[in-house]
PDB file of C-alpha atoms in Angstrom:
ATOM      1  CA  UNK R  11     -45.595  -9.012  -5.085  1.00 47.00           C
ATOM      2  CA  UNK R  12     -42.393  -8.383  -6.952  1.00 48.00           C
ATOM      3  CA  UNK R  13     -43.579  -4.962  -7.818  1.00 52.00           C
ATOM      4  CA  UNK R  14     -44.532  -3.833  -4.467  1.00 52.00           C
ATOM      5  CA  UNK R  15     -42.919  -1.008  -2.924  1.00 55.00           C
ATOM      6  CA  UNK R  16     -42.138  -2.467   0.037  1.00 50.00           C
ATOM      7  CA  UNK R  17     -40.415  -5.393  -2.145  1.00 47.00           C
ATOM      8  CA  UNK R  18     -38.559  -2.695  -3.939  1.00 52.00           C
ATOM      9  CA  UNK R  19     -37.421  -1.306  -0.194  1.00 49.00           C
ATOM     10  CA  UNK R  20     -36.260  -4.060   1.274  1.00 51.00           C
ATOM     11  CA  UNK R  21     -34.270  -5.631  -2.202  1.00 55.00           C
ATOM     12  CA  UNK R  22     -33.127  -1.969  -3.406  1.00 63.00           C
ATOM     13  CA  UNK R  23     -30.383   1.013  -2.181  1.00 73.00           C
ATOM     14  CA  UNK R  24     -32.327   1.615   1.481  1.00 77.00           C
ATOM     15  CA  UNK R  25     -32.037  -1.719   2.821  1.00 79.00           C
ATOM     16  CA  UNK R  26     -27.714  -1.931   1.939  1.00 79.00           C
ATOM     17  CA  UNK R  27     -27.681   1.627   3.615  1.00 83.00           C
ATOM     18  CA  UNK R  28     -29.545   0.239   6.319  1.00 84.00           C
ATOM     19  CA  UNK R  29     -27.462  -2.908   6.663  1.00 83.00           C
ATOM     20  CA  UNK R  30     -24.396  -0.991   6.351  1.00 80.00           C
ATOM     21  CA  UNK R  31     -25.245   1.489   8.917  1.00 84.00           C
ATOM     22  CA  UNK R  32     -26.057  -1.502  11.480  1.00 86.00           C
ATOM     23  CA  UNK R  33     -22.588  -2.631  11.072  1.00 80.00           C
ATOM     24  CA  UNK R  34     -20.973   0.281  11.250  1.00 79.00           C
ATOM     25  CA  UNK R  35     -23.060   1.021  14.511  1.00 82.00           C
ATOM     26  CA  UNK R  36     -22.401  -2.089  15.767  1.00 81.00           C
ATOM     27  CA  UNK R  37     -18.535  -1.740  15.304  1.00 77.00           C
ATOM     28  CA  UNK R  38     -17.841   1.537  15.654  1.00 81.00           C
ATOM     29  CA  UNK R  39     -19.753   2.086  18.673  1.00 85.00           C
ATOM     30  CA  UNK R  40     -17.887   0.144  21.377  1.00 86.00           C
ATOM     31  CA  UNK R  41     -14.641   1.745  21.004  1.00 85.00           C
ATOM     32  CA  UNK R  42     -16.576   5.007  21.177  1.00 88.00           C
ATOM     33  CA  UNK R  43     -17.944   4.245  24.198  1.00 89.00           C
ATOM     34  CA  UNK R  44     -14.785   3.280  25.364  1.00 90.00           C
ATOM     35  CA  UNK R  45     -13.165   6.053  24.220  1.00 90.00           C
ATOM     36  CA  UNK R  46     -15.402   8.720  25.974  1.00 91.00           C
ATOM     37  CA  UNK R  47     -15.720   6.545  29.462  1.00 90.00           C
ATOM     38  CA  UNK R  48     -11.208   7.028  29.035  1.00 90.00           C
ATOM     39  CA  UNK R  49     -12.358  11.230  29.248  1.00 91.00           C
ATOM     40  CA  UNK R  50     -14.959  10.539  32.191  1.00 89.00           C
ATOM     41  CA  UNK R  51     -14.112  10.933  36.012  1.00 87.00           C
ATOM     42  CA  UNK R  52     -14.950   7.901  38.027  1.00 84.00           C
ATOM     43  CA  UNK R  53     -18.216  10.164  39.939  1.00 84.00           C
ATOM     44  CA  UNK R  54     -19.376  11.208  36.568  1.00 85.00           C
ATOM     45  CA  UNK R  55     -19.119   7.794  34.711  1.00 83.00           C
ATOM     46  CA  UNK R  56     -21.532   6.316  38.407  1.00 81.00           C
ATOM     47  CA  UNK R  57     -23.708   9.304  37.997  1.00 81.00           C
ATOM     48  CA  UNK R  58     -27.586   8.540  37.360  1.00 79.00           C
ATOM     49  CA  UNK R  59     -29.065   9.132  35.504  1.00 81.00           C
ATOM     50  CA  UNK R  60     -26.214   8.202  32.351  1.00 81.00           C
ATOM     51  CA  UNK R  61     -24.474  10.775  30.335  1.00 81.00           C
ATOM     52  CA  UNK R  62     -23.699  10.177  27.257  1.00 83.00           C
ATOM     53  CA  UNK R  63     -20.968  12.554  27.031  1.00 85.00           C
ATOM     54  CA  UNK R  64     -18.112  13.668  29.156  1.00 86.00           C
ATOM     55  CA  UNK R  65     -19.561  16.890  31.323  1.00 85.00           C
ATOM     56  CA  UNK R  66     -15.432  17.971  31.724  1.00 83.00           C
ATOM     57  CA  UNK R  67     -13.152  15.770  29.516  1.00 87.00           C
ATOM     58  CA  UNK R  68     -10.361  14.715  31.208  1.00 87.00           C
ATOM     59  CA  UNK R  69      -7.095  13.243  30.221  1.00 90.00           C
ATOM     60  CA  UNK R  70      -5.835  12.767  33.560  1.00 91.00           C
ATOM     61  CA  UNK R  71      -6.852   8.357  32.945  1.00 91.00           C
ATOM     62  CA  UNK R  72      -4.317   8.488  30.530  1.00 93.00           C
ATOM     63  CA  UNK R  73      -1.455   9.960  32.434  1.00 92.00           C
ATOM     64  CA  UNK R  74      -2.364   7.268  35.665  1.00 92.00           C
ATOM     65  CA  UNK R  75      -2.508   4.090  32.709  1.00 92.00           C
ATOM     66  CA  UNK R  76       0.922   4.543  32.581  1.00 93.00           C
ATOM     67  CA  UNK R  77       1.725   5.371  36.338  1.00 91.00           C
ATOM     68  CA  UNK R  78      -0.424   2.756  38.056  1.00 89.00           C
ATOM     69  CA  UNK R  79       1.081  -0.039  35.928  1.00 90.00           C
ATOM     70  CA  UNK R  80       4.370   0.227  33.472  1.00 93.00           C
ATOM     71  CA  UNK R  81       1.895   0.188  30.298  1.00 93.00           C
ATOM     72  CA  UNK R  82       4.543   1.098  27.824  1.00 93.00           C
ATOM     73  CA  UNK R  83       6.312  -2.280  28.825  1.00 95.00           C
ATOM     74  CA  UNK R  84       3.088  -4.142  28.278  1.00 95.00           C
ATOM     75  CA  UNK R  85       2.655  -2.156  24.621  1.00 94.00           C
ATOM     76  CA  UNK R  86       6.565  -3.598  23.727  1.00 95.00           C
ATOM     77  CA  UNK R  87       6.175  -7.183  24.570  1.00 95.00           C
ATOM     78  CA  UNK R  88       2.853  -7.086  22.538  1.00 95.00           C
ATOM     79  CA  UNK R  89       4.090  -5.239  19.448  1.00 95.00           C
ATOM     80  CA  UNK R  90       7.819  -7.014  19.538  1.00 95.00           C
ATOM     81  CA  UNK R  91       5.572 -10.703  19.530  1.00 96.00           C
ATOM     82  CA  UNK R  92       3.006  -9.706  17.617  1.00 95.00           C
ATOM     83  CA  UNK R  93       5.695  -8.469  14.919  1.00 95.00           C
ATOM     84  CA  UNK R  94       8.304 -11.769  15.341  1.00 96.00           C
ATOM     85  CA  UNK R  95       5.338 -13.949  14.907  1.00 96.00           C
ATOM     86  CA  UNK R  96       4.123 -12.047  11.949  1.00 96.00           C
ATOM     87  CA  UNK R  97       7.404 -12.663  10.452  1.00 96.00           C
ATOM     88  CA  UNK R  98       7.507 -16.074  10.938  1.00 96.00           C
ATOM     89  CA  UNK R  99       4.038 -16.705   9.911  1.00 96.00           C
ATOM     90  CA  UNK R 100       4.647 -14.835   6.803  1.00 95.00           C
ATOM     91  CA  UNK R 101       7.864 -16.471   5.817  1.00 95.00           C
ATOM     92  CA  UNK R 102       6.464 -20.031   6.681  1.00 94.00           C
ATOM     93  CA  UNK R 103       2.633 -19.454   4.681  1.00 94.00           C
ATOM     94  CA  UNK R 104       4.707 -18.220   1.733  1.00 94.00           C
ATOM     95  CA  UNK R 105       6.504 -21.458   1.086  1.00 93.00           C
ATOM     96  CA  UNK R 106       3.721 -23.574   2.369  1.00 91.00           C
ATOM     97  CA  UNK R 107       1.149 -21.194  -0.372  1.00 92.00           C
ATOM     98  CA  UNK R 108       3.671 -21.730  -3.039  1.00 91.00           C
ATOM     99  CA  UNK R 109       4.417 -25.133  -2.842  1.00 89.00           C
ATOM    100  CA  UNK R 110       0.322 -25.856  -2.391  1.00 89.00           C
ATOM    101  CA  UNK R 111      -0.344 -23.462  -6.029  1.00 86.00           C
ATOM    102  CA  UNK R 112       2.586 -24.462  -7.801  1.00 84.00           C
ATOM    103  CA  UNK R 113       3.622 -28.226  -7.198  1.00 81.00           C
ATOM    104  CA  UNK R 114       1.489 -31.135  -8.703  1.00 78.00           C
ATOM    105  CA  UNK R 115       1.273 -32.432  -5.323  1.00 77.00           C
ATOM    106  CA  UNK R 116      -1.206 -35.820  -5.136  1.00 80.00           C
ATOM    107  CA  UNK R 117      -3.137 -34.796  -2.395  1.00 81.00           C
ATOM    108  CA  UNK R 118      -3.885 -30.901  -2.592  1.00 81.00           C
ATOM    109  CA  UNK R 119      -7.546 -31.581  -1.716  1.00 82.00           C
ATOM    110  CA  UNK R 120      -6.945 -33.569   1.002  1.00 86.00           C
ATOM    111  CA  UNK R 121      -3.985 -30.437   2.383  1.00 84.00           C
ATOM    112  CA  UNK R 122      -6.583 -27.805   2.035  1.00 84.00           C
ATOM    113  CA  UNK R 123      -9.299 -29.392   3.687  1.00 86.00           C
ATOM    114  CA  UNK R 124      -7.063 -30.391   6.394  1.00 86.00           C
ATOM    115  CA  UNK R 125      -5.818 -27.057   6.353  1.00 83.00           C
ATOM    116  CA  UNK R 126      -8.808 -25.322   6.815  1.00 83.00           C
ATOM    117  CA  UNK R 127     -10.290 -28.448   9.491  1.00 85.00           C
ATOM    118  CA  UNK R 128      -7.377 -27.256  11.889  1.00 81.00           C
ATOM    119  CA  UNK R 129      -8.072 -23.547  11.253  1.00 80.00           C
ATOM    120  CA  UNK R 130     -11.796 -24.830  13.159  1.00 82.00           C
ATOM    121  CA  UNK R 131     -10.098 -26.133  16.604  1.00 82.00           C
ATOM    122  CA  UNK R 132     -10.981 -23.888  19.469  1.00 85.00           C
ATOM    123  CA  UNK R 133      -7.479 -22.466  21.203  1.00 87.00           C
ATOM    124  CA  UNK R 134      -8.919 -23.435  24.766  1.00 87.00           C
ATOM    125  CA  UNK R 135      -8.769 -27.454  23.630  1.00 87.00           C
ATOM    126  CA  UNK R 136      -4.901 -26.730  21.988  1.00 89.00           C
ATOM    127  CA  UNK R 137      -4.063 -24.376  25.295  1.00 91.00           C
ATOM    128  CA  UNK R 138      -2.843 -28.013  27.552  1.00 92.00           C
ATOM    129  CA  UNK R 139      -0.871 -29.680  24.337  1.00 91.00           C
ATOM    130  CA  UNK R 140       0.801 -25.973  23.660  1.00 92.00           C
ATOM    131  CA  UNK R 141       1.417 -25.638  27.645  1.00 93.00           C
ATOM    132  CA  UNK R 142       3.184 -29.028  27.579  1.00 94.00           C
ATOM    133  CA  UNK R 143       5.227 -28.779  24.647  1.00 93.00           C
ATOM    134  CA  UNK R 144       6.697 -25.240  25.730  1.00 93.00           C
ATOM    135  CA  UNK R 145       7.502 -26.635  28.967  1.00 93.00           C
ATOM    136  CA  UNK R 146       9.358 -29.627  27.325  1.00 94.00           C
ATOM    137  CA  UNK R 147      11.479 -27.105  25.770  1.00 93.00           C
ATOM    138  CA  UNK R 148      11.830 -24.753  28.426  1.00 93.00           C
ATOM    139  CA  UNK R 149      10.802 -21.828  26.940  1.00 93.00           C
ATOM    140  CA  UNK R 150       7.758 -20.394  29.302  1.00 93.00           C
ATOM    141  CA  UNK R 151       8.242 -17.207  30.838  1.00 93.00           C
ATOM    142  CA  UNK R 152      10.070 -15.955  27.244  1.00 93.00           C
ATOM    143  CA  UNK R 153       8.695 -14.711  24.262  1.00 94.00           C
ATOM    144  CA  UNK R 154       9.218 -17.714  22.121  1.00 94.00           C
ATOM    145  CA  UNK R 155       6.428 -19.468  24.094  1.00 94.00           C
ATOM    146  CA  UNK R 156       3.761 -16.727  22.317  1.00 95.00           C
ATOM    147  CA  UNK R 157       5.759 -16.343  18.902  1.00 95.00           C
ATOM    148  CA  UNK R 158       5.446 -19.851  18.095  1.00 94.00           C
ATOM    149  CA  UNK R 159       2.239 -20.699  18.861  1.00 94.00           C
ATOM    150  CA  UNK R 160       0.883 -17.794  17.476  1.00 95.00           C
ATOM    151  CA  UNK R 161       2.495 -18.325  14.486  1.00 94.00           C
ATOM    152  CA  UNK R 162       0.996 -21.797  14.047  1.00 92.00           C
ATOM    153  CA  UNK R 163      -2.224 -20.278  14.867  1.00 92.00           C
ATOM    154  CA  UNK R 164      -2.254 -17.901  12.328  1.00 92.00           C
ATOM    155  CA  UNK R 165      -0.508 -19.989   9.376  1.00 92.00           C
ATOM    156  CA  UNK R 166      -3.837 -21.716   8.201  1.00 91.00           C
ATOM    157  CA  UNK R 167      -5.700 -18.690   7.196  1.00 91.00           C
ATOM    158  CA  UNK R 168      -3.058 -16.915   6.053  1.00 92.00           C
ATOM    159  CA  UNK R 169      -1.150 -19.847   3.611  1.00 92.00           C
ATOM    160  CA  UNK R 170      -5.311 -20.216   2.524  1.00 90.00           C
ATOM    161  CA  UNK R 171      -5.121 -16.446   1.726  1.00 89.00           C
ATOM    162  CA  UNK R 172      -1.480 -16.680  -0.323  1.00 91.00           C
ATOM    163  CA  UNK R 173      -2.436 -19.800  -2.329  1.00 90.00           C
ATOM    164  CA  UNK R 174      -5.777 -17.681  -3.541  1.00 87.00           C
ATOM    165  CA  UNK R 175      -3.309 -15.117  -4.478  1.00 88.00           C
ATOM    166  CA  UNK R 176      -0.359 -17.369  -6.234  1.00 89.00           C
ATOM    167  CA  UNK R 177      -2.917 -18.773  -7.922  1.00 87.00           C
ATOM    168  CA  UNK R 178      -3.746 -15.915 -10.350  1.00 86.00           C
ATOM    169  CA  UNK R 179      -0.254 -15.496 -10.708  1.00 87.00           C
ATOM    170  CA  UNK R 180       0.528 -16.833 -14.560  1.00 87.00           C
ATOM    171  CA  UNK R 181       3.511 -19.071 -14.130  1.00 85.00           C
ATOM    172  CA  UNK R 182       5.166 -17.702 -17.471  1.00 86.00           C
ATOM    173  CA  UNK R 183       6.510 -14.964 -15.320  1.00 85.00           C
ATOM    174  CA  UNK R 184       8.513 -17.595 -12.838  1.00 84.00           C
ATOM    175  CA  UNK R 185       9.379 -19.844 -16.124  1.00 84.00           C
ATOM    176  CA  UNK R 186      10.773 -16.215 -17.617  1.00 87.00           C
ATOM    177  CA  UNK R 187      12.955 -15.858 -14.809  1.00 84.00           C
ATOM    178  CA  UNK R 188      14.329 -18.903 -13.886  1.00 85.00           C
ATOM    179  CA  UNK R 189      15.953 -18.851 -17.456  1.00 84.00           C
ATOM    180  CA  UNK R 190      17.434 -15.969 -16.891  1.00 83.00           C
ATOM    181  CA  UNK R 191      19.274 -17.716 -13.836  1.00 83.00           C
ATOM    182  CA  UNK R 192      16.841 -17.495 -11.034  1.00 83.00           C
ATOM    183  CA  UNK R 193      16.426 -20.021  -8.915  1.00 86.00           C
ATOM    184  CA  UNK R 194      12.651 -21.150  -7.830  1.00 85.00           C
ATOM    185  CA  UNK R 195      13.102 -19.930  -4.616  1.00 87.00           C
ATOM    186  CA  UNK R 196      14.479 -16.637  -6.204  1.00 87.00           C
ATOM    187  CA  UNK R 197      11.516 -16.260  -8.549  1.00 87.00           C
ATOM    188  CA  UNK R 198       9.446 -17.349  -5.707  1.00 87.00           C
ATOM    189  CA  UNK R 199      10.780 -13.891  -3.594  1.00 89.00           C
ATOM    190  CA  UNK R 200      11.713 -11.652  -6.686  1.00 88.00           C
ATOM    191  CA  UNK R 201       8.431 -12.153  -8.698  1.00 87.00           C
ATOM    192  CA  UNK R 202       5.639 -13.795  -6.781  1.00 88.00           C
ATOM    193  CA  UNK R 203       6.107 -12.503  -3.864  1.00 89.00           C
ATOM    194  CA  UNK R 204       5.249  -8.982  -5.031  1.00 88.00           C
ATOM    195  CA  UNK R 205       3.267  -9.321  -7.294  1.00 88.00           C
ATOM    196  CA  UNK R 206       0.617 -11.220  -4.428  1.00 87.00           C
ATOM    197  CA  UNK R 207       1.999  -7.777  -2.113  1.00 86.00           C
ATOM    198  CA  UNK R 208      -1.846  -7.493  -1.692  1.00 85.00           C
ATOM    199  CA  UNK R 209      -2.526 -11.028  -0.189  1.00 88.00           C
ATOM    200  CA  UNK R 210       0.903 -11.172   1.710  1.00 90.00           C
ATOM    201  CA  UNK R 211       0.368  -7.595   3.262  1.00 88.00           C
ATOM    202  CA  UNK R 212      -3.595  -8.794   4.126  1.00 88.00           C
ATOM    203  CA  UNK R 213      -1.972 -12.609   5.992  1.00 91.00           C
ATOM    204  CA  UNK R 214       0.292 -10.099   7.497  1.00 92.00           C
ATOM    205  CA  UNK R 215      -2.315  -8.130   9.228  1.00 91.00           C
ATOM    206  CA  UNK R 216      -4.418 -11.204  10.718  1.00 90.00           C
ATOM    207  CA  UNK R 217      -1.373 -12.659  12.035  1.00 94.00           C
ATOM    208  CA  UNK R 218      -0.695  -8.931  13.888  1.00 94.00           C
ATOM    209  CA  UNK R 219      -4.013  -8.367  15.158  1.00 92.00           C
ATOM    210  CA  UNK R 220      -4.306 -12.020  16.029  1.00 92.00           C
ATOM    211  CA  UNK R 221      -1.137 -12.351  17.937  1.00 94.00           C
ATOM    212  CA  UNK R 222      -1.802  -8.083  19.322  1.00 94.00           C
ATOM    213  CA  UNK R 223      -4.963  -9.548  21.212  1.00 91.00           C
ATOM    214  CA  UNK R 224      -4.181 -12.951  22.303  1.00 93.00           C
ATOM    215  CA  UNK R 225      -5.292 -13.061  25.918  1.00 93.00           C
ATOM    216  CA  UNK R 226      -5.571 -16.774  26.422  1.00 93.00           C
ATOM    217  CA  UNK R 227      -2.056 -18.307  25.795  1.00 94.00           C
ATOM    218  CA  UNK R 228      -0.337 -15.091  26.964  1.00 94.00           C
ATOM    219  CA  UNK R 229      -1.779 -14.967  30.201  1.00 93.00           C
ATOM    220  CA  UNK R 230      -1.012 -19.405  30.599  1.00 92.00           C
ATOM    221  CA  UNK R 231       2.612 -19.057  29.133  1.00 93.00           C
ATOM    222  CA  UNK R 232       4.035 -15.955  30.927  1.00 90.00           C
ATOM    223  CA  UNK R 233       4.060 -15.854  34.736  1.00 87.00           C
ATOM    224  CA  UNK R 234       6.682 -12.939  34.505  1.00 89.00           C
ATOM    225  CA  UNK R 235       5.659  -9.367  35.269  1.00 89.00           C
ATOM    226  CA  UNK R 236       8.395  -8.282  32.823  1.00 92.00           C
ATOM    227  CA  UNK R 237       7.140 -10.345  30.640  1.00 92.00           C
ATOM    228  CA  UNK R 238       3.073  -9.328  30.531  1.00 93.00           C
ATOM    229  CA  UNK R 239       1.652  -8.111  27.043  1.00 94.00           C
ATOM    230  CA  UNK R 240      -0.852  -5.098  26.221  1.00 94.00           C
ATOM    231  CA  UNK R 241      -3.860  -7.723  26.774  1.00 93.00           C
ATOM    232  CA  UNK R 242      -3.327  -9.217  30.166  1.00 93.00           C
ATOM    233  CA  UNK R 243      -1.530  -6.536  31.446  1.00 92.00           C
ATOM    234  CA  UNK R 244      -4.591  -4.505  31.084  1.00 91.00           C
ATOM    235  CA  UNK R 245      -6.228  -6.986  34.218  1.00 88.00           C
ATOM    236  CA  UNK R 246      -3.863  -5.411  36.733  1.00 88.00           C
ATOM    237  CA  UNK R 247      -5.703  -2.582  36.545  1.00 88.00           C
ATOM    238  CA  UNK R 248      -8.217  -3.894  38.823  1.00 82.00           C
ATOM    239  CA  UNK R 249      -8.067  -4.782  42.364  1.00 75.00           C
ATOM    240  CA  UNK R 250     -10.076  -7.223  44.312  1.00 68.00           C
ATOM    241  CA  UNK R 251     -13.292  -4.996  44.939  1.00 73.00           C
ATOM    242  CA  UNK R 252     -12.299  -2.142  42.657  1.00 77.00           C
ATOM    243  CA  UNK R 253     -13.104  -1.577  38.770  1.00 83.00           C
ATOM    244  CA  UNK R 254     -11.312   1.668  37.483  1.00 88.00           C
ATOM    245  CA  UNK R 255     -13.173   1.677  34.145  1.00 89.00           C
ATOM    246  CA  UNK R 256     -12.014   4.987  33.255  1.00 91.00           C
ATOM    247  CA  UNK R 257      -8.367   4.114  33.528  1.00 92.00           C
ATOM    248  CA  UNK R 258      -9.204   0.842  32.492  1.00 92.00           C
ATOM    249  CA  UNK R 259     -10.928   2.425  29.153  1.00 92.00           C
ATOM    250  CA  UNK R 260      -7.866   4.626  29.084  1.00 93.00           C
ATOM    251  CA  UNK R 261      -5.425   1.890  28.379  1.00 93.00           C
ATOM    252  CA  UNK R 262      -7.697  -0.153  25.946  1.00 92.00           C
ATOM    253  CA  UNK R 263      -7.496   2.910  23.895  1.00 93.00           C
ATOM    254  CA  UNK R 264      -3.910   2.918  23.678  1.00 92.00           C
ATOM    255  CA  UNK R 265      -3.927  -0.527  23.287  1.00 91.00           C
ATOM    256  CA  UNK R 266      -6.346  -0.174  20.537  1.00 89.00           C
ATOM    257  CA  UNK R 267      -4.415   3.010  18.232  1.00 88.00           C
ATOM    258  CA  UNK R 268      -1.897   1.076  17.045  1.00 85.00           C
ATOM    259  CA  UNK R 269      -3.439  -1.367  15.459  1.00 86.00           C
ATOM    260  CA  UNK R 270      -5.973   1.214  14.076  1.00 85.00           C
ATOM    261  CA  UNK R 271      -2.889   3.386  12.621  1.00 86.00           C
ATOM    262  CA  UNK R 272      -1.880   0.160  11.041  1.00 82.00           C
ATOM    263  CA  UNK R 273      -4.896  -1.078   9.511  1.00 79.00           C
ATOM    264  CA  UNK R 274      -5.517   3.066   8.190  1.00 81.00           C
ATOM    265  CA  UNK R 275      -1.904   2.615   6.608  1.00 80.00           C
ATOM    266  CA  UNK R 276      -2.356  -0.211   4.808  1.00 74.00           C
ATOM    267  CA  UNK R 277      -6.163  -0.286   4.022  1.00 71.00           C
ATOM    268  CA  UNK R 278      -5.834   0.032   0.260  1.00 69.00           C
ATOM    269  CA  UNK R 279      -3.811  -3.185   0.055  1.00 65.00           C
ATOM    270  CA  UNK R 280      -5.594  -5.121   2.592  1.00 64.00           C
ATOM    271  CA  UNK R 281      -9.188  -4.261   0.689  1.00 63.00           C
ATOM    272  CA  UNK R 282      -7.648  -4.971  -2.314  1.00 61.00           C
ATOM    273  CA  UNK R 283      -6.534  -8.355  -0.609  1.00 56.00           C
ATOM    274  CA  UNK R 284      -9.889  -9.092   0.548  1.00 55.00           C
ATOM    275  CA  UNK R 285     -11.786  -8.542  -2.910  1.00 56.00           C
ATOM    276  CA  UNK R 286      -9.007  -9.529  -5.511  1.00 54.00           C
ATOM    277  CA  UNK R 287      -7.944 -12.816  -3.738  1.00 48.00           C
ATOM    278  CA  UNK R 288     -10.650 -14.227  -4.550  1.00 46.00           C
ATOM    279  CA  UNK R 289     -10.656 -13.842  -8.413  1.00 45.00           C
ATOM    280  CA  UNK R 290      -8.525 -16.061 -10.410  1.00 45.00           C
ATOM    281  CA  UNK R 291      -7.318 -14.756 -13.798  1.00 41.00           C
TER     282      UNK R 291
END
């Protein structure tokens, strides 16, 4: 059985390429789709029987994303919260991962596991607690109410992803330093901290792309057209009996470069955040 071919096609080199080209298929091909309904007029995209591809490629969607609704404002409240809560998240995992690898704390079994148990809540069950608690502070309709609780969203994964990292740190190099007159904090920043540039710039990414398409909280925190990010402002688009899909497609694809430029920028280190992490030395 072992020997037969069809064992030796399905366990061998065919069935990875296979599997591999299923997922890229299966992720590539939506934003292709999207990206040639964004070139398609609204009679060609109704036409029957389908095309596949744009008869005369327009880029006229484009230009009426950004008159129909102000979609550059919508891009700058996204990328200003996604980046402040990045920050935050970052800074706050860092010490949180540090203090988890490095301190003899009692109960690190019990942190992680609780850790990665709040990691499992849905957002829809945290979205009338979160409501609350901004209100009690006053801060709906500003851009604290989406920094913060993306930030504690995101901190989980990404202080599990930094202690994986700190961990195959050697300590020596902190001990080294902090007798030359660093303080733990310093060797925490000086050395650590880039040496796990990897794992911090991979938690750094999740927390953007998180926080980039957050729909949920952003749409129940900020009532405020000034105030609408890339992912619900992208609903105005249609009216009551009216679905532009082209311009709708058209501003997805905006919506969608960014993050793609950033992810192309920084692949190396997140890939190498994704398979190192993981090792311990």
């Amino acid at each position: 059985m072992a020997d037969s071919p069809i064992f030796g096609l399905l366990s061998g080199r065919p069935l990875r390429l296979i599997v591999a080209a299923i997922l890229l298929i299966n992720g590539l091909f939506p934003a292709l789709w999207i990206l040639l309904t964004s070139l398609k007029t609204d009679a060609e995209l109704t036409r029957t029987p389908i095309t596949w591809l744009p008869h005369a490629p327009t880029l006229s969607n484009y230009a009426t994303a950004f008159s129909d609704q102000p979609l550059h404002l919508f891009l700058f409240n996204s990328f200003m919260v996604a980046l402040l809560s990045t920050v935050l998240t970052l800074f706050v995992s860092v010490l949180a991962a540090y203090a988890i690898a490095r301190l003899n704390l009692r109960y690190r079994g019990v942190i992680l596991s609780a850790i990665v148990a709040v990691s499992t809540f849905p957002l829809v069950t945290l979205l009338v607690p979160l409501f609350e608690t901004m209100r009690a502070l006053s801060l709906l309709n500003t851009w604290a109410a989406l920094i913060l609780p993306y930030a504690v969203l995101s901190l989980p994964v990404c202080t599990l992803i930094l202690v994986s990292f700190f961990e195959t740190i050697p300590r020596d190099l902190e001990n080294a330093a902090m007798i030359d007159g660093c303080t733990r904090i310093g060797a925490l920043f000086r050395i650590v901290v880039p040496l796990a540039a990897p794992g911090v710039f991979t938690a750094g990414i999740l927390a953007f792309v998180n926080a980039w398409d957050e729909f949920l909280l952003a749409l129940s925190f900020n009532s405020s057209p000034q105030l609408r990010t890339l992912p619900v402002g992208i609903q105005m688009y249609q009216g009551e009996f009216t679905f532009p899909w082209p311009v709708i497609s058209a501003a997805l694809i905006v919506g969608i470069v960014p993050v793609a430029i950033l992810i192309v920028i920084f692949q190396e280190r997140v890939v190498a955040g994704l398979t190192t992490g993981g090792v311990k030395g």
